[in-house]
């Protein structure tokens, strides 16, 4: 009975993380479709590490980011479904190999979230910078990005800890 509760929690965490990545990609598509007609022909499409624009391009380049995030999401999901394609270490111990494959699958989930969040951030900045209206202050935007990136990572760490604890209790 005690083992079933963490299993349900782990499945819920998986579902939430996958759903969050998909929702972020859908939001970036919606933002691009909604604001495309209001944008000037030339917008900033590349940003440096300090957050300032580096390079300008045509506004149709905004469609590239959500489609690329969707493509990367699909490719990473296909890797998760077929763990034999992952480059896991060659060991004779099946238990170690299983743990390393599970860790790599969790790492792929983090990569999906980072790709979808990065796409959303670049789309958001590319749209609101030329319009001159930024509904979120830079500090609030930084806090939102930090929460979007840190909560899934914390959930994955907790999920991995629950799985290790469950495995140790079996042995």
Short mmCIF file of C-alpha atoms in Angstrom, two decimals:
data_model
loop_
_atom_site.label_atom_id
_atom_site.label_comp_id
_atom_site.label_asym_id
_atom_site.label_seq_id
_atom_site.Cartn_x
_atom_site.Cartn_y
_atom_site.Cartn_z
CA UNK A 1 0.00 0.00 0.00
CA UNK A 2 2.84 2.42 0.79
CA UNK A 3 4.53 1.69 -2.54
CA UNK A 4 1.46 2.65 -4.59
CA UNK A 5 1.29 6.24 -3.35
CA UNK A 6 4.77 7.23 -4.57
CA UNK A 7 4.04 5.47 -7.87
CA UNK A 8 0.91 7.56 -8.39
CA UNK A 9 2.82 10.68 -7.42
CA UNK A 10 5.59 9.83 -9.89
CA UNK A 11 3.09 9.37 -12.69
CA UNK A 12 1.43 12.69 -11.85
CA UNK A 13 4.81 14.45 -11.88
CA UNK A 14 5.61 12.93 -15.29
CA UNK A 15 2.25 14.03 -16.62
CA UNK A 16 2.67 17.57 -15.24
CA UNK A 17 6.15 18.01 -16.71
CA UNK A 18 5.13 16.76 -20.15
CA UNK A 19 1.99 18.91 -20.05
CA UNK A 20 3.98 21.99 -19.05
CA UNK A 21 6.33 21.59 -22.01
CA UNK A 22 3.41 21.19 -24.43
CA UNK A 23 1.54 24.15 -22.93
CA UNK A 24 4.60 26.39 -23.29
CA UNK A 25 4.92 25.48 -26.98
CA UNK A 26 1.20 26.12 -27.55
CA UNK A 27 1.49 29.50 -25.79
CA UNK A 28 4.36 30.51 -28.07
CA UNK A 29 2.31 29.55 -31.15
CA UNK A 30 -0.62 31.56 -29.81
CA UNK A 31 1.54 34.62 -29.10
CA UNK A 32 3.00 34.56 -32.63
CA UNK A 33 -0.38 34.12 -34.33
CA UNK A 34 -2.04 36.77 -32.18
CA UNK A 35 0.51 39.56 -32.57
CA UNK A 36 1.87 38.94 -36.08
CA UNK A 37 -0.29 41.62 -37.75
CA UNK A 38 0.72 44.31 -35.23
CA UNK A 39 4.46 43.85 -35.71
CA UNK A 40 6.65 45.96 -38.00
CA UNK A 41 8.35 44.20 -40.92
CA UNK A 42 11.76 44.18 -39.21
CA UNK A 43 12.03 42.85 -35.67
CA UNK A 44 14.89 41.73 -33.45
CA UNK A 45 15.28 37.96 -33.63
CA UNK A 46 18.57 37.37 -31.84
CA UNK A 47 19.50 38.38 -28.31
CA UNK A 48 22.81 38.38 -26.48
CA UNK A 49 23.55 37.08 -23.00
CA UNK A 50 22.68 40.44 -21.48
CA UNK A 51 19.18 40.35 -23.02
CA UNK A 52 19.76 43.14 -25.53
CA UNK A 53 18.99 42.57 -29.22
CA UNK A 54 21.84 41.62 -31.55
CA UNK A 55 20.32 40.97 -34.96
CA UNK A 56 17.19 42.04 -36.83
CA UNK A 57 15.18 40.01 -39.32
CA UNK A 58 11.79 39.76 -40.98
CA UNK A 59 8.82 39.16 -38.71
CA UNK A 60 8.01 35.86 -40.45
CA UNK A 61 11.10 34.42 -38.73
CA UNK A 62 9.05 34.29 -35.53
CA UNK A 63 7.21 31.24 -36.87
CA UNK A 64 10.50 29.36 -36.97
CA UNK A 65 10.97 29.27 -33.19
CA UNK A 66 7.74 27.53 -32.14
CA UNK A 67 8.01 25.05 -35.02
CA UNK A 68 11.62 24.27 -34.08
CA UNK A 69 10.60 23.81 -30.43
CA UNK A 70 7.83 21.45 -31.55
CA UNK A 71 10.26 19.48 -33.72
CA UNK A 72 12.80 19.18 -30.90
CA UNK A 73 10.02 18.14 -28.52
CA UNK A 74 8.98 15.37 -30.92
CA UNK A 75 12.57 14.17 -31.39
CA UNK A 76 13.29 14.13 -27.65
CA UNK A 77 10.00 12.31 -27.02
CA UNK A 78 10.95 9.64 -29.54
CA UNK A 79 14.26 9.17 -27.71
CA UNK A 80 12.38 8.79 -24.43
CA UNK A 81 10.10 6.12 -25.88
CA UNK A 82 13.02 4.10 -27.26
CA UNK A 83 15.78 4.11 -24.63
CA UNK A 84 17.90 1.73 -26.72
CA UNK A 85 18.84 4.73 -28.88
CA UNK A 86 20.33 6.50 -25.86
CA UNK A 87 24.06 6.18 -25.43
CA UNK A 88 24.02 4.55 -22.03
CA UNK A 89 27.26 3.22 -20.54
CA UNK A 90 28.14 -0.38 -21.34
CA UNK A 91 28.07 -2.22 -18.06
CA UNK A 92 27.44 -5.82 -17.18
CA UNK A 93 25.26 -4.75 -14.28
CA UNK A 94 21.66 -4.43 -15.47
CA UNK A 95 20.70 -2.48 -12.35
CA UNK A 96 23.27 0.25 -13.08
CA UNK A 97 22.28 0.39 -16.73
CA UNK A 98 18.61 0.74 -15.76
CA UNK A 99 19.40 3.60 -13.38
CA UNK A 100 21.51 5.41 -15.98
CA UNK A 101 18.77 5.04 -18.62
CA UNK A 102 16.17 6.40 -16.20
CA UNK A 103 18.44 9.33 -15.41
CA UNK A 104 18.97 10.06 -19.12
CA UNK A 105 15.21 9.95 -19.70
CA UNK A 106 14.71 12.47 -16.90
CA UNK A 107 17.44 14.62 -18.41
CA UNK A 108 15.58 14.55 -21.73
CA UNK A 109 12.47 15.80 -19.94
CA UNK A 110 14.47 18.72 -18.57
CA UNK A 111 15.81 19.43 -22.07
CA UNK A 112 12.26 19.52 -23.45
CA UNK A 113 11.26 22.04 -20.81
CA UNK A 114 14.32 24.20 -21.43
CA UNK A 115 13.74 24.20 -25.21
CA UNK A 116 10.06 25.11 -24.89
CA UNK A 117 10.76 27.80 -22.28
CA UNK A 118 13.60 29.26 -24.34
CA UNK A 119 11.39 29.43 -27.40
CA UNK A 120 8.68 31.20 -25.41
CA UNK A 121 11.16 33.71 -23.97
CA UNK A 122 12.64 34.61 -27.37
CA UNK A 123 9.20 34.90 -28.98
CA UNK A 124 7.97 37.08 -26.12
CA UNK A 125 10.96 39.42 -26.28
CA UNK A 126 10.92 39.58 -30.09
CA UNK A 127 7.28 40.63 -30.11
CA UNK A 128 7.12 43.11 -27.25
CA UNK A 129 10.46 44.84 -27.87
CA UNK A 130 9.47 46.48 -31.24
CA UNK A 131 5.98 47.37 -30.05
CA UNK A 132 7.50 49.22 -27.11
CA UNK A 133 4.97 47.88 -24.65
CA UNK A 134 6.30 45.40 -22.16
CA UNK A 135 3.50 44.24 -19.85
CA UNK A 136 6.00 42.54 -17.56
CA UNK A 137 8.84 44.40 -15.95
CA UNK A 138 12.26 42.80 -16.48
CA UNK A 139 12.43 41.76 -12.82
CA UNK A 140 9.01 40.11 -12.90
CA UNK A 141 9.86 38.41 -16.19
CA UNK A 142 13.09 37.05 -14.68
CA UNK A 143 11.17 35.67 -11.70
CA UNK A 144 8.62 33.98 -13.99
CA UNK A 145 11.39 32.39 -16.07
CA UNK A 146 13.18 31.23 -12.92
CA UNK A 147 10.00 29.60 -11.58
CA UNK A 148 9.20 27.96 -14.93
CA UNK A 149 12.69 26.46 -15.09
CA UNK A 150 13.27 25.61 -11.43
CA UNK A 151 9.97 23.96 -10.47
CA UNK A 152 10.27 21.14 -13.05
CA UNK A 153 13.89 20.51 -12.12
CA UNK A 154 12.94 20.27 -8.44
CA UNK A 155 10.07 17.91 -9.31
CA UNK A 156 12.41 15.71 -11.33
CA UNK A 157 14.92 15.56 -8.48
CA UNK A 158 12.14 14.56 -6.07
CA UNK A 159 10.86 11.97 -8.52
CA UNK A 160 14.30 10.45 -8.91
CA UNK A 161 14.75 10.42 -5.12
CA UNK A 162 11.40 8.63 -4.69
CA UNK A 163 12.39 6.03 -7.26
CA UNK A 164 15.75 5.39 -5.59
CA UNK A 165 14.08 5.14 -2.19
CA UNK A 166 11.54 2.68 -3.57
CA UNK A 167 14.29 0.56 -5.15
CA UNK A 168 16.28 0.48 -1.90
CA UNK A 169 13.21 -0.59 0.05
CA UNK A 170 12.73 -3.52 -2.34
CA UNK A 171 16.31 -4.76 -1.88
#
